[in-house]
Amino acid sequence: MLIPTILMGASFPLISSIVHNNKMEPGKTVGLVYFLTIIGNVTGGIITGFVLLHHVGTSCTVLSLCFLGLATFSGPLITGKLTYKSKILVLGLLIIPLLALTRYPNSEQLIQGLHPKAGNDYTCFIQESSSCVDLAYNKGEEVCHYINGLAHGGRQPHMYGFAVRAIDSLCCTSKHENILVIGYGTGTIVETLLRSEEVKSVTVVELNEAVMINLKKMPLFKRLLSDNRIKVVVDDGRRFLNSTSNKYDIILMDPLRSSTAYSNNIYSKEFFKIVKAHLEPNGVLMVWLDNLNVIPKTLASVFNHLRLDQSFCIASDGKISFDNSLKDKMFRTFTSEEQELLKVYEQYLGDEKYVKEHTKSFPINTDLRPVTEYHLGELVRNQQSNGAQRN
């Protein structure tokens, strides 16, 4: 991206010098170019994001913009006051990118080239939309899943960690008929919940429509999503909760990384209060964690009781009592080999007292102070804390 970035930075003074003439003051020239640049950026973002990427695809969109850029810069240079030899030189220089563009990959080749390879025996599925680019590799029961180039879920051995947390959530409340899942991932949590006959309804709120469209292309997910207890809603988790009066026995969150832009929308203290208002008495919230300091402390500022492990936290206002008999029953719905994998991912750390003790030097996420979203400061704090402990 270095060369395109430099060229984009050079475009503004270059256009200003091309547009400028003796009849126009330099300030007016720069102001006019700056105004037109803003109009172009806004219009281009809207057209590209909501029209071209959705209907034309990434490859054709980039290719079209490349040709438009070449035409924009070559026109004034060729028609301007250049010597004949200079115009020939400009045309010669244009031939190189034009030849390169003729070898430009199609959308599938481009998107696959930007992702890790899964292997020759995997089938690749791609779905583009204005919300995201979704790519999944599938071989039998195995799935590698990427959203906008980042790994999101996957049906490989690590999926059993998600299954254990779904089981733990069921075991932490006596009632689990009506359940909400925010973020589908690759369906391990939902699939595990539906192994219980007591579960009557699972509402899945998924932000990216392209994810569900792409996964449904695979026979595996056609089967997993065919259960009539599942209802899929394409929406933002916070907006969905603000638009419904429904209450749930369990709410499970496996959405996006807490350092992702706008992630604080569903990791802040205010959001967890909204979740709390949509839980039945003694209902539980389960949150996937990529942060064991700020997010658990934020949860502790809203809920009275917690159950924390290495990658998930279960929170409730009622005292959390664990039903081991239900856990044994749920484990028996898996094969003996799968049960051994499930046991590997049991990593209990502590309760709300443990969280308060180990996070007392850390802040909490609020709507107006998104600590984990702007995570560089927290990284420095962690290093200072670790250094102080070593000393």
PDB file of C-alpha atoms in Angstrom, residues 57-352:
ATOM      1  CA  GLY A  57     -17.754  -6.837  -6.849  1.00  0.00           C
ATOM      2  CA  THR A  58     -14.344  -5.867  -5.511  1.00  0.00           C
ATOM      3  CA  SER A  59     -12.256  -6.751  -8.561  1.00  0.00           C
ATOM      4  CA  CYS A  60     -14.368  -4.903 -11.140  1.00  0.00           C
ATOM      5  CA  THR A  61     -14.738  -1.920  -8.803  1.00  0.00           C
ATOM      6  CA  VAL A  62     -10.964  -1.595  -8.300  1.00  0.00           C
ATOM      7  CA  LEU A  63     -10.346  -2.126 -12.022  1.00  0.00           C
ATOM      8  CA  SER A  64     -12.871   0.589 -12.948  1.00  0.00           C
ATOM      9  CA  LEU A  65     -11.334   3.037 -10.488  1.00  0.00           C
ATOM     10  CA  CYS A  66      -7.851   2.299 -11.889  1.00  0.00           C
ATOM     11  CA  PHE A  67      -8.969   3.112 -15.432  1.00  0.00           C
ATOM     12  CA  LEU A  68     -10.765   6.231 -14.184  1.00  0.00           C
ATOM     13  CA  GLY A  69      -7.614   7.363 -12.398  1.00  0.00           C
ATOM     14  CA  LEU A  70      -5.461   6.792 -15.483  1.00  0.00           C
ATOM     15  CA  ALA A  71      -7.904   8.716 -17.644  1.00  0.00           C
ATOM     16  CA  THR A  72      -8.096  11.577 -15.143  1.00  0.00           C
ATOM     17  CA  PHE A  73      -4.342  12.111 -15.000  1.00  0.00           C
ATOM     18  CA  SER A  74      -3.417  11.223 -18.563  1.00  0.00           C
ATOM     19  CA  GLY A  75      -6.015  13.565 -20.153  1.00  0.00           C
ATOM     20  CA  PRO A  76      -4.557  16.888 -18.896  1.00  0.00           C
ATOM     21  CA  LEU A  77      -0.987  15.686 -19.465  1.00  0.00           C
ATOM     22  CA  ILE A  78      -1.589  14.644 -23.076  1.00  0.00           C
ATOM     23  CA  THR A  79      -3.799  17.598 -24.059  1.00  0.00           C
ATOM     24  CA  GLY A  80      -1.721  20.161 -22.169  1.00  0.00           C
ATOM     25  CA  LYS A  81       1.236  22.161 -23.362  1.00  0.00           C
ATOM     26  CA  LEU A  82       3.705  19.303 -23.731  1.00  0.00           C
ATOM     27  CA  THR A  83       6.229  18.696 -26.453  1.00  0.00           C
ATOM     28  CA  TYR A  84       5.582  15.932 -28.920  1.00  0.00           C
ATOM     29  CA  LYS A  85       8.341  13.793 -27.367  1.00  0.00           C
ATOM     30  CA  SER A  86       6.909  14.332 -23.857  1.00  0.00           C
ATOM     31  CA  LYS A  87       3.450  13.177 -24.989  1.00  0.00           C
ATOM     32  CA  ILE A  88       4.985  10.042 -26.508  1.00  0.00           C
ATOM     33  CA  LEU A  89       6.795   9.428 -23.212  1.00  0.00           C
ATOM     34  CA  VAL A  90       3.548   9.838 -21.229  1.00  0.00           C
ATOM     35  CA  LEU A  91       1.716   7.432 -23.545  1.00  0.00           C
ATOM     36  CA  GLY A  92       4.585   4.962 -23.189  1.00  0.00           C
ATOM     37  CA  LEU A  93       4.421   5.165 -19.412  1.00  0.00           C
ATOM     38  CA  LEU A  94       0.646   4.568 -19.527  1.00  0.00           C
ATOM     39  CA  ILE A  95       1.107   1.356 -21.488  1.00  0.00           C
ATOM     40  CA  ILE A  96       2.782  -0.325 -18.483  1.00  0.00           C
ATOM     41  CA  PRO A  97      -0.184  -0.014 -16.048  1.00  0.00           C
ATOM     42  CA  LEU A  98      -2.635  -0.746 -18.871  1.00  0.00           C
ATOM     43  CA  LEU A  99      -0.830  -3.995 -19.629  1.00  0.00           C
ATOM     44  CA  ALA A 100      -0.823  -4.819 -15.915  1.00  0.00           C
ATOM     45  CA  LEU A 101      -4.556  -4.199 -15.698  1.00  0.00           C
ATOM     46  CA  THR A 102      -5.217  -6.692 -18.489  1.00  0.00           C
ATOM     47  CA  ARG A 103      -3.761  -9.364 -16.170  1.00  0.00           C
ATOM     48  CA  TYR A 104      -5.849  -8.221 -13.217  1.00  0.00           C
ATOM     49  CA  PRO A 105      -7.550 -11.136 -11.364  1.00  0.00           C
ATOM     50  CA  ASN A 106     -11.306 -11.587 -11.105  1.00  0.00           C
ATOM     51  CA  SER A 107     -13.025 -11.066  -7.731  1.00  0.00           C
ATOM     52  CA  GLU A 108     -12.692 -14.693  -6.629  1.00  0.00           C
ATOM     53  CA  GLN A 109      -8.974 -14.825  -7.493  1.00  0.00           C
ATOM     54  CA  LEU A 110      -8.354 -11.441  -5.846  1.00  0.00           C
ATOM     55  CA  ILE A 111     -10.153 -12.302  -2.599  1.00  0.00           C
ATOM     56  CA  GLN A 112      -8.564 -15.747  -2.358  1.00  0.00           C
ATOM     57  CA  GLY A 113      -5.154 -14.176  -2.953  1.00  0.00           C
ATOM     58  CA  LEU A 114      -5.679 -11.933   0.078  1.00  0.00           C
ATOM     59  CA  HIS A 115      -6.465 -14.887   2.374  1.00  0.00           C
ATOM     60  CA  PRO A 116      -4.419 -17.835   3.653  1.00  0.00           C
ATOM     61  CA  LYS A 117      -4.734 -21.034   1.648  1.00  0.00           C
ATOM     62  CA  ALA A 118      -6.599 -23.887   3.300  1.00  0.00           C
ATOM     63  CA  GLY A 119      -5.521 -26.698   0.945  1.00  0.00           C
ATOM     64  CA  ASN A 120      -6.381 -28.156  -2.440  1.00  0.00           C
ATOM     65  CA  ASP A 121      -9.062 -30.461  -1.049  1.00  0.00           C
ATOM     66  CA  TYR A 122     -11.109 -27.576   0.434  1.00  0.00           C
ATOM     67  CA  THR A 123     -13.961 -25.867  -1.396  1.00  0.00           C
ATOM     68  CA  CYS A 124     -13.895 -22.074  -1.278  1.00  0.00           C
ATOM     69  CA  PHE A 125     -17.088 -20.035  -0.821  1.00  0.00           C
ATOM     70  CA  ILE A 126     -17.113 -16.231  -1.241  1.00  0.00           C
ATOM     71  CA  GLN A 127     -19.851 -13.656  -0.715  1.00  0.00           C
ATOM     72  CA  GLU A 128     -19.389  -9.926  -1.267  1.00  0.00           C
ATOM     73  CA  SER A 129     -21.746  -7.205  -0.126  1.00  0.00           C
ATOM     74  CA  SER A 130     -21.764  -3.665   1.198  1.00  0.00           C
ATOM     75  CA  SER A 131     -21.468  -5.077   4.733  1.00  0.00           C
ATOM     76  CA  CYS A 132     -18.372  -7.254   4.303  1.00  0.00           C
ATOM     77  CA  VAL A 133     -16.423  -9.740   2.229  1.00  0.00           C
ATOM     78  CA  ASP A 134     -17.004 -13.226   3.595  1.00  0.00           C
ATOM     79  CA  LEU A 135     -14.788 -16.191   2.695  1.00  0.00           C
ATOM     80  CA  ALA A 136     -15.068 -19.752   3.963  1.00  0.00           C
ATOM     81  CA  TYR A 137     -13.146 -22.942   3.164  1.00  0.00           C
ATOM     82  CA  ASN A 138     -15.075 -26.151   3.670  1.00  0.00           C
ATOM     83  CA  LYS A 139     -14.127 -29.822   3.718  1.00  0.00           C
ATOM     84  CA  GLY A 140     -16.718 -32.114   5.244  1.00  0.00           C
ATOM     85  CA  GLU A 141     -17.259 -30.920   8.829  1.00  0.00           C
ATOM     86  CA  GLU A 142     -14.220 -28.605   8.778  1.00  0.00           C
ATOM     87  CA  VAL A 143     -14.608 -24.882   8.087  1.00  0.00           C
ATOM     88  CA  CYS A 144     -12.120 -21.993   8.030  1.00  0.00           C
ATOM     89  CA  HIS A 145     -14.012 -18.695   8.094  1.00  0.00           C
ATOM     90  CA  TYR A 146     -12.891 -15.103   7.406  1.00  0.00           C
ATOM     91  CA  ILE A 147     -14.755 -11.784   7.521  1.00  0.00           C
ATOM     92  CA  ASN A 148     -12.928  -8.913   5.796  1.00  0.00           C
ATOM     93  CA  GLY A 149      -9.723 -10.934   5.965  1.00  0.00           C
ATOM     94  CA  LEU A 150      -9.880 -11.696   9.709  1.00  0.00           C
ATOM     95  CA  ALA A 151     -10.541 -15.192  11.053  1.00  0.00           C
ATOM     96  CA  HIS A 152     -14.004 -15.441  12.637  1.00  0.00           C
ATOM     97  CA  GLY A 153     -14.915 -18.779  14.121  1.00  0.00           C
ATOM     98  CA  GLY A 154     -14.158 -22.060  12.420  1.00  0.00           C
ATOM     99  CA  ARG A 155     -15.171 -25.670  12.805  1.00  0.00           C
ATOM    100  CA  GLN A 156     -11.839 -27.155  13.846  1.00  0.00           C
ATOM    101  CA  PRO A 157     -10.683 -28.616  17.182  1.00  0.00           C
ATOM    102  CA  HIS A 158     -10.818 -25.198  18.891  1.00  0.00           C
ATOM    103  CA  MET A 159     -14.583 -25.132  18.272  1.00  0.00           C
ATOM    104  CA  TYR A 160     -15.000 -27.390  21.301  1.00  0.00           C
ATOM    105  CA  GLY A 161     -14.060 -24.473  23.545  1.00  0.00           C
ATOM    106  CA  PHE A 162     -17.143 -22.630  22.265  1.00  0.00           C
ATOM    107  CA  ALA A 163     -19.243 -25.763  22.838  1.00  0.00           C
ATOM    108  CA  VAL A 164     -18.071 -26.002  26.463  1.00  0.00           C
ATOM    109  CA  ARG A 165     -19.019 -22.370  27.145  1.00  0.00           C
ATOM    110  CA  ALA A 166     -22.461 -22.865  25.632  1.00  0.00           C
ATOM    111  CA  ILE A 167     -22.932 -25.904  27.890  1.00  0.00           C
ATOM    112  CA  ASP A 168     -21.664 -23.957  30.917  1.00  0.00           C
ATOM    113  CA  SER A 169     -24.196 -21.202  30.175  1.00  0.00           C
ATOM    114  CA  LEU A 170     -27.023 -23.736  30.178  1.00  0.00           C
ATOM    115  CA  CYS A 171     -25.727 -25.146  33.462  1.00  0.00           C
ATOM    116  CA  CYS A 172     -25.700 -21.734  35.179  1.00  0.00           C
ATOM    117  CA  THR A 173     -29.448 -21.140  35.049  1.00  0.00           C
ATOM    118  CA  SER A 174     -32.431 -23.358  35.766  1.00  0.00           C
ATOM    119  CA  LYS A 175     -34.433 -22.095  32.797  1.00  0.00           C
ATOM    120  CA  HIS A 176     -33.207 -22.017  29.203  1.00  0.00           C
ATOM    121  CA  GLU A 177     -36.163 -22.098  26.868  1.00  0.00           C
ATOM    122  CA  ASN A 178     -35.740 -18.727  25.137  1.00  0.00           C
ATOM    123  CA  ILE A 179     -32.173 -17.815  24.107  1.00  0.00           C
ATOM    124  CA  LEU A 180     -30.528 -14.938  22.206  1.00  0.00           C
ATOM    125  CA  VAL A 181     -27.176 -15.324  20.400  1.00  0.00           C
ATOM    126  CA  ILE A 182     -25.354 -12.186  19.183  1.00  0.00           C
ATOM    127  CA  GLY A 183     -22.900 -13.142  16.432  1.00  0.00           C
ATOM    128  CA  TYR A 184     -23.306 -16.458  14.616  1.00  0.00           C
ATOM    129  CA  GLY A 185     -19.639 -17.142  13.841  1.00  0.00           C
ATOM    130  CA  THR A 186     -19.676 -20.652  12.416  1.00  0.00           C
ATOM    131  CA  GLY A 187     -22.549 -21.909  14.509  1.00  0.00           C
ATOM    132  CA  THR A 188     -20.881 -23.990  17.241  1.00  0.00           C
ATOM    133  CA  ILE A 189     -22.636 -22.176  20.079  1.00  0.00           C
ATOM    134  CA  VAL A 190     -26.044 -22.389  18.391  1.00  0.00           C
ATOM    135  CA  GLU A 191     -25.544 -26.038  17.442  1.00  0.00           C
ATOM    136  CA  THR A 192     -24.578 -26.921  21.025  1.00  0.00           C
ATOM    137  CA  LEU A 193     -27.579 -25.125  22.528  1.00  0.00           C
ATOM    138  CA  LEU A 194     -29.936 -27.025  20.250  1.00  0.00           C
ATOM    139  CA  ARG A 195     -28.627 -30.340  21.624  1.00  0.00           C
ATOM    140  CA  SER A 196     -30.787 -29.593  24.677  1.00  0.00           C
ATOM    141  CA  GLU A 197     -34.447 -30.572  24.300  1.00  0.00           C
ATOM    142  CA  GLU A 198     -35.402 -27.897  26.832  1.00  0.00           C
ATOM    143  CA  VAL A 199     -34.350 -25.114  24.434  1.00  0.00           C
ATOM    144  CA  LYS A 200     -37.498 -23.958  22.619  1.00  0.00           C
ATOM    145  CA  SER A 201     -36.259 -20.886  20.731  1.00  0.00           C
ATOM    146  CA  VAL A 202     -32.865 -19.481  19.644  1.00  0.00           C
ATOM    147  CA  THR A 203     -32.780 -16.012  18.081  1.00  0.00           C
ATOM    148  CA  VAL A 204     -29.524 -15.330  16.206  1.00  0.00           C
ATOM    149  CA  VAL A 205     -28.616 -11.685  15.581  1.00  0.00           C
ATOM    150  CA  GLU A 206     -25.893 -11.413  12.930  1.00  0.00           C
ATOM    151  CA  LEU A 207     -24.599  -8.049  11.730  1.00  0.00           C
ATOM    152  CA  ASN A 208     -23.314  -9.179   8.325  1.00  0.00           C
ATOM    153  CA  GLU A 209     -25.931 -10.543   5.947  1.00  0.00           C
ATOM    154  CA  ALA A 210     -23.163 -11.814   3.644  1.00  0.00           C
ATOM    155  CA  VAL A 211     -22.032 -14.214   6.390  1.00  0.00           C
ATOM    156  CA  MET A 212     -25.345 -16.027   6.542  1.00  0.00           C
ATOM    157  CA  ILE A 213     -25.746 -16.054   2.744  1.00  0.00           C
ATOM    158  CA  ASN A 214     -22.270 -17.526   2.294  1.00  0.00           C
ATOM    159  CA  LEU A 215     -22.538 -20.169   5.010  1.00  0.00           C
ATOM    160  CA  LYS A 216     -25.893 -21.360   3.694  1.00  0.00           C
ATOM    161  CA  LYS A 217     -24.182 -22.271   0.422  1.00  0.00           C
ATOM    162  CA  MET A 218     -22.628 -25.253   2.237  1.00  0.00           C
ATOM    163  CA  PRO A 219     -24.630 -28.436   2.927  1.00  0.00           C
ATOM    164  CA  LEU A 220     -23.256 -28.412   6.487  1.00  0.00           C
ATOM    165  CA  PHE A 221     -24.908 -25.112   7.388  1.00  0.00           C
ATOM    166  CA  LYS A 222     -28.063 -25.847   5.433  1.00  0.00           C
ATOM    167  CA  ARG A 223     -28.475 -28.732   7.866  1.00  0.00           C
ATOM    168  CA  LEU A 224     -27.430 -26.782  10.983  1.00  0.00           C
ATOM    169  CA  LEU A 225     -29.767 -23.883  10.210  1.00  0.00           C
ATOM    170  CA  SER A 226     -32.735 -26.063   9.245  1.00  0.00           C
ATOM    171  CA  ASP A 227     -33.854 -26.488  12.886  1.00  0.00           C
ATOM    172  CA  ASN A 228     -37.221 -24.738  13.195  1.00  0.00           C
ATOM    173  CA  ARG A 229     -36.239 -23.406  16.634  1.00  0.00           C
ATOM    174  CA  ILE A 230     -33.758 -20.988  15.013  1.00  0.00           C
ATOM    175  CA  LYS A 231     -34.710 -17.470  13.978  1.00  0.00           C
ATOM    176  CA  VAL A 232     -32.015 -15.433  12.181  1.00  0.00           C
ATOM    177  CA  VAL A 233     -32.149 -11.618  12.347  1.00  0.00           C
ATOM    178  CA  VAL A 234     -29.706  -9.466  10.355  1.00  0.00           C
ATOM    179  CA  ASP A 235     -29.088  -6.469  12.613  1.00  0.00           C
ATOM    180  CA  ASP A 236     -26.699  -4.831  15.060  1.00  0.00           C
ATOM    181  CA  GLY A 237     -26.975  -6.447  18.489  1.00  0.00           C
ATOM    182  CA  ARG A 238     -27.506  -3.199  20.366  1.00  0.00           C
ATOM    183  CA  ARG A 239     -30.045  -1.866  17.897  1.00  0.00           C
ATOM    184  CA  PHE A 240     -31.929  -5.163  18.037  1.00  0.00           C
ATOM    185  CA  LEU A 241     -32.176  -5.103  21.833  1.00  0.00           C
ATOM    186  CA  ASN A 242     -33.310  -1.469  21.768  1.00  0.00           C
ATOM    187  CA  SER A 243     -36.073  -2.397  19.333  1.00  0.00           C
ATOM    188  CA  THR A 244     -37.532  -5.361  21.227  1.00  0.00           C
ATOM    189  CA  SER A 245     -39.232  -5.849  24.569  1.00  0.00           C
ATOM    190  CA  ASN A 246     -38.494  -9.594  24.658  1.00  0.00           C
ATOM    191  CA  LYS A 247     -36.647 -11.084  27.595  1.00  0.00           C
ATOM    192  CA  TYR A 248     -34.348 -14.081  27.420  1.00  0.00           C
ATOM    193  CA  ASP A 249     -33.214 -16.815  29.784  1.00  0.00           C
ATOM    194  CA  ILE A 250     -29.702 -16.710  28.306  1.00  0.00           C
ATOM    195  CA  ILE A 251     -27.916 -14.205  26.068  1.00  0.00           C
ATOM    196  CA  LEU A 252     -24.669 -15.365  24.455  1.00  0.00           C
ATOM    197  CA  MET A 253     -22.225 -13.080  22.653  1.00  0.00           C
ATOM    198  CA  ASP A 254     -19.587 -14.221  20.175  1.00  0.00           C
ATOM    199  CA  PRO A 255     -19.371 -11.107  17.991  1.00  0.00           C
ATOM    200  CA  LEU A 256     -16.240  -9.178  16.952  1.00  0.00           C
ATOM    201  CA  ARG A 257     -12.866  -8.452  18.530  1.00  0.00           C
ATOM    202  CA  SER A 258     -13.000  -5.767  21.191  1.00  0.00           C
ATOM    203  CA  SER A 259     -10.232  -3.800  19.416  1.00  0.00           C
ATOM    204  CA  THR A 260     -12.289  -3.524  16.200  1.00  0.00           C
ATOM    205  CA  ALA A 261     -13.643  -0.110  15.205  1.00  0.00           C
ATOM    206  CA  TYR A 262     -17.045   0.605  16.828  1.00  0.00           C
ATOM    207  CA  SER A 263     -16.839  -2.606  18.911  1.00  0.00           C
ATOM    208  CA  ASN A 264     -17.483  -0.598  22.080  1.00  0.00           C
ATOM    209  CA  ASN A 265     -21.088  -0.401  20.903  1.00  0.00           C
ATOM    210  CA  ILE A 266     -21.518  -3.911  22.373  1.00  0.00           C
ATOM    211  CA  TYR A 267     -18.742  -3.985  24.999  1.00  0.00           C
ATOM    212  CA  SER A 268     -19.565  -0.873  27.044  1.00  0.00           C
ATOM    213  CA  LYS A 269     -21.111  -0.601  30.496  1.00  0.00           C
ATOM    214  CA  GLU A 270     -24.190   1.022  28.973  1.00  0.00           C
ATOM    215  CA  PHE A 271     -24.666  -1.874  26.545  1.00  0.00           C
ATOM    216  CA  PHE A 272     -24.365  -4.475  29.301  1.00  0.00           C
ATOM    217  CA  LYS A 273     -27.081  -2.571  31.185  1.00  0.00           C
ATOM    218  CA  ILE A 274     -29.303  -2.931  28.112  1.00  0.00           C
ATOM    219  CA  VAL A 275     -28.555  -6.667  28.076  1.00  0.00           C
ATOM    220  CA  LYS A 276     -29.361  -6.927  31.776  1.00  0.00           C
ATOM    221  CA  ALA A 277     -32.771  -5.331  31.153  1.00  0.00           C
ATOM    222  CA  HIS A 278     -33.522  -8.065  28.587  1.00  0.00           C
ATOM    223  CA  LEU A 279     -32.683 -10.986  30.880  1.00  0.00           C
ATOM    224  CA  GLU A 280     -35.259 -12.927  32.837  1.00  0.00           C
ATOM    225  CA  PRO A 281     -34.734 -13.057  36.628  1.00  0.00           C
ATOM    226  CA  ASN A 282     -31.576 -15.108  37.294  1.00  0.00           C
ATOM    227  CA  GLY A 283     -30.871 -15.145  33.534  1.00  0.00           C
ATOM    228  CA  VAL A 284     -27.244 -15.244  32.417  1.00  0.00           C
ATOM    229  CA  LEU A 285     -25.084 -13.453  29.883  1.00  0.00           C
ATOM    230  CA  MET A 286     -22.096 -15.199  28.304  1.00  0.00           C
ATOM    231  CA  VAL A 287     -19.446 -13.027  26.599  1.00  0.00           C
ATOM    232  CA  TRP A 288     -16.535 -14.247  24.479  1.00  0.00           C
ATOM    233  CA  LEU A 289     -13.348 -12.509  25.609  1.00  0.00           C
ATOM    234  CA  ASP A 290     -10.166 -11.392  23.928  1.00  0.00           C
ATOM    235  CA  ASN A 291      -9.487  -9.143  26.928  1.00  0.00           C
ATOM    236  CA  LEU A 292      -9.260 -10.444  30.503  1.00  0.00           C
ATOM    237  CA  ASN A 293      -9.009  -7.077  32.265  1.00  0.00           C
ATOM    238  CA  VAL A 294     -11.257  -4.268  31.029  1.00  0.00           C
ATOM    239  CA  ILE A 295     -14.231  -6.312  29.802  1.00  0.00           C
ATOM    240  CA  PRO A 296     -14.551  -8.526  32.918  1.00  0.00           C
ATOM    241  CA  LYS A 297     -14.299  -5.406  35.084  1.00  0.00           C
ATOM    242  CA  THR A 298     -16.968  -3.726  32.937  1.00  0.00           C
ATOM    243  CA  LEU A 299     -19.221  -6.762  33.407  1.00  0.00           C
ATOM    244  CA  ALA A 300     -18.580  -6.680  37.170  1.00  0.00           C
ATOM    245  CA  SER A 301     -19.753  -3.048  37.253  1.00  0.00           C
ATOM    246  CA  VAL A 302     -23.170  -4.153  35.959  1.00  0.00           C
ATOM    247  CA  PHE A 303     -23.724  -7.722  37.233  1.00  0.00           C
ATOM    248  CA  ASN A 304     -23.428  -9.034  40.802  1.00  0.00           C
ATOM    249  CA  HIS A 305     -21.971 -12.438  39.957  1.00  0.00           C
ATOM    250  CA  LEU A 306     -19.409 -13.665  37.418  1.00  0.00           C
ATOM    251  CA  ARG A 307     -17.811 -16.915  36.311  1.00  0.00           C
ATOM    252  CA  LEU A 308     -14.565 -16.259  34.396  1.00  0.00           C
ATOM    253  CA  ASP A 309     -12.328 -18.529  32.366  1.00  0.00           C
ATOM    254  CA  GLN A 310      -9.546 -17.976  29.807  1.00  0.00           C
ATOM    255  CA  SER A 311     -11.792 -16.918  26.928  1.00  0.00           C
ATOM    256  CA  PHE A 312     -15.351 -16.454  28.214  1.00  0.00           C
ATOM    257  CA  CYS A 313     -17.201 -14.811  31.072  1.00  0.00           C
ATOM    258  CA  ILE A 314     -20.652 -15.711  32.377  1.00  0.00           C
ATOM    259  CA  ALA A 315     -22.476 -12.916  34.237  1.00  0.00           C
ATOM    260  CA  SER A 316     -25.741 -12.812  36.168  1.00  0.00           C
ATOM    261  CA  ASP A 317     -27.502 -10.739  38.807  1.00  0.00           C
ATOM    262  CA  GLY A 318     -28.618 -13.917  40.532  1.00  0.00           C
ATOM    263  CA  LYS A 319     -26.205 -16.224  42.325  1.00  0.00           C
ATOM    264  CA  ILE A 320     -24.619 -18.588  39.812  1.00  0.00           C
ATOM    265  CA  SER A 321     -25.127 -22.223  40.802  1.00  0.00           C
ATOM    266  CA  PHE A 322     -23.624 -24.798  38.457  1.00  0.00           C
ATOM    267  CA  ASP A 323     -25.670 -27.884  37.447  1.00  0.00           C
ATOM    268  CA  ASN A 324     -23.070 -30.640  36.979  1.00  0.00           C
ATOM    269  CA  SER A 325     -25.705 -33.255  36.194  1.00  0.00           C
ATOM    270  CA  LEU A 326     -26.883 -31.200  33.197  1.00  0.00           C
ATOM    271  CA  LYS A 327     -23.292 -30.823  32.081  1.00  0.00           C
ATOM    272  CA  ASP A 328     -22.813 -34.596  32.155  1.00  0.00           C
ATOM    273  CA  LYS A 329     -26.039 -35.005  30.209  1.00  0.00           C
ATOM    274  CA  MET A 330     -24.951 -32.494  27.561  1.00  0.00           C
ATOM    275  CA  PHE A 331     -21.501 -34.110  27.299  1.00  0.00           C
ATOM    276  CA  ARG A 332     -23.158 -37.443  26.550  1.00  0.00           C
ATOM    277  CA  THR A 333     -24.675 -35.957  23.367  1.00  0.00           C
ATOM    278  CA  PHE A 334     -21.108 -35.947  21.962  1.00  0.00           C
ATOM    279  CA  THR A 335     -18.997 -38.936  20.954  1.00  0.00           C
ATOM    280  CA  SER A 336     -16.376 -40.276  23.383  1.00  0.00           C
ATOM    281  CA  GLU A 337     -13.597 -38.709  21.261  1.00  0.00           C
ATOM    282  CA  GLU A 338     -15.379 -35.347  21.279  1.00  0.00           C
ATOM    283  CA  GLN A 339     -15.880 -35.537  25.038  1.00  0.00           C
ATOM    284  CA  GLU A 340     -12.120 -35.785  25.537  1.00  0.00           C
ATOM    285  CA  LEU A 341     -11.678 -32.613  23.442  1.00  0.00           C
ATOM    286  CA  LEU A 342     -14.370 -30.845  25.462  1.00  0.00           C
ATOM    287  CA  LYS A 343     -12.478 -31.550  28.691  1.00  0.00           C
ATOM    288  CA  VAL A 344      -9.341 -29.892  27.291  1.00  0.00           C
ATOM    289  CA  TYR A 345     -11.134 -26.539  27.085  1.00  0.00           C
ATOM    290  CA  GLU A 346     -12.294 -26.373  30.727  1.00  0.00           C
ATOM    291  CA  GLN A 347     -10.239 -23.445  32.105  1.00  0.00           C
ATOM    292  CA  TYR A 348     -12.084 -21.887  35.067  1.00  0.00           C
ATOM    293  CA  LEU A 349     -10.268 -18.902  36.632  1.00  0.00           C
ATOM    294  CA  GLY A 350     -12.568 -17.493  39.295  1.00  0.00           C
ATOM    295  CA  ASP A 351     -15.699 -15.607  40.317  1.00  0.00           C
ATOM    296  CA  GLU A 352     -16.540 -11.921  40.784  1.00  0.00           C
TER     297      GLU A 352
END
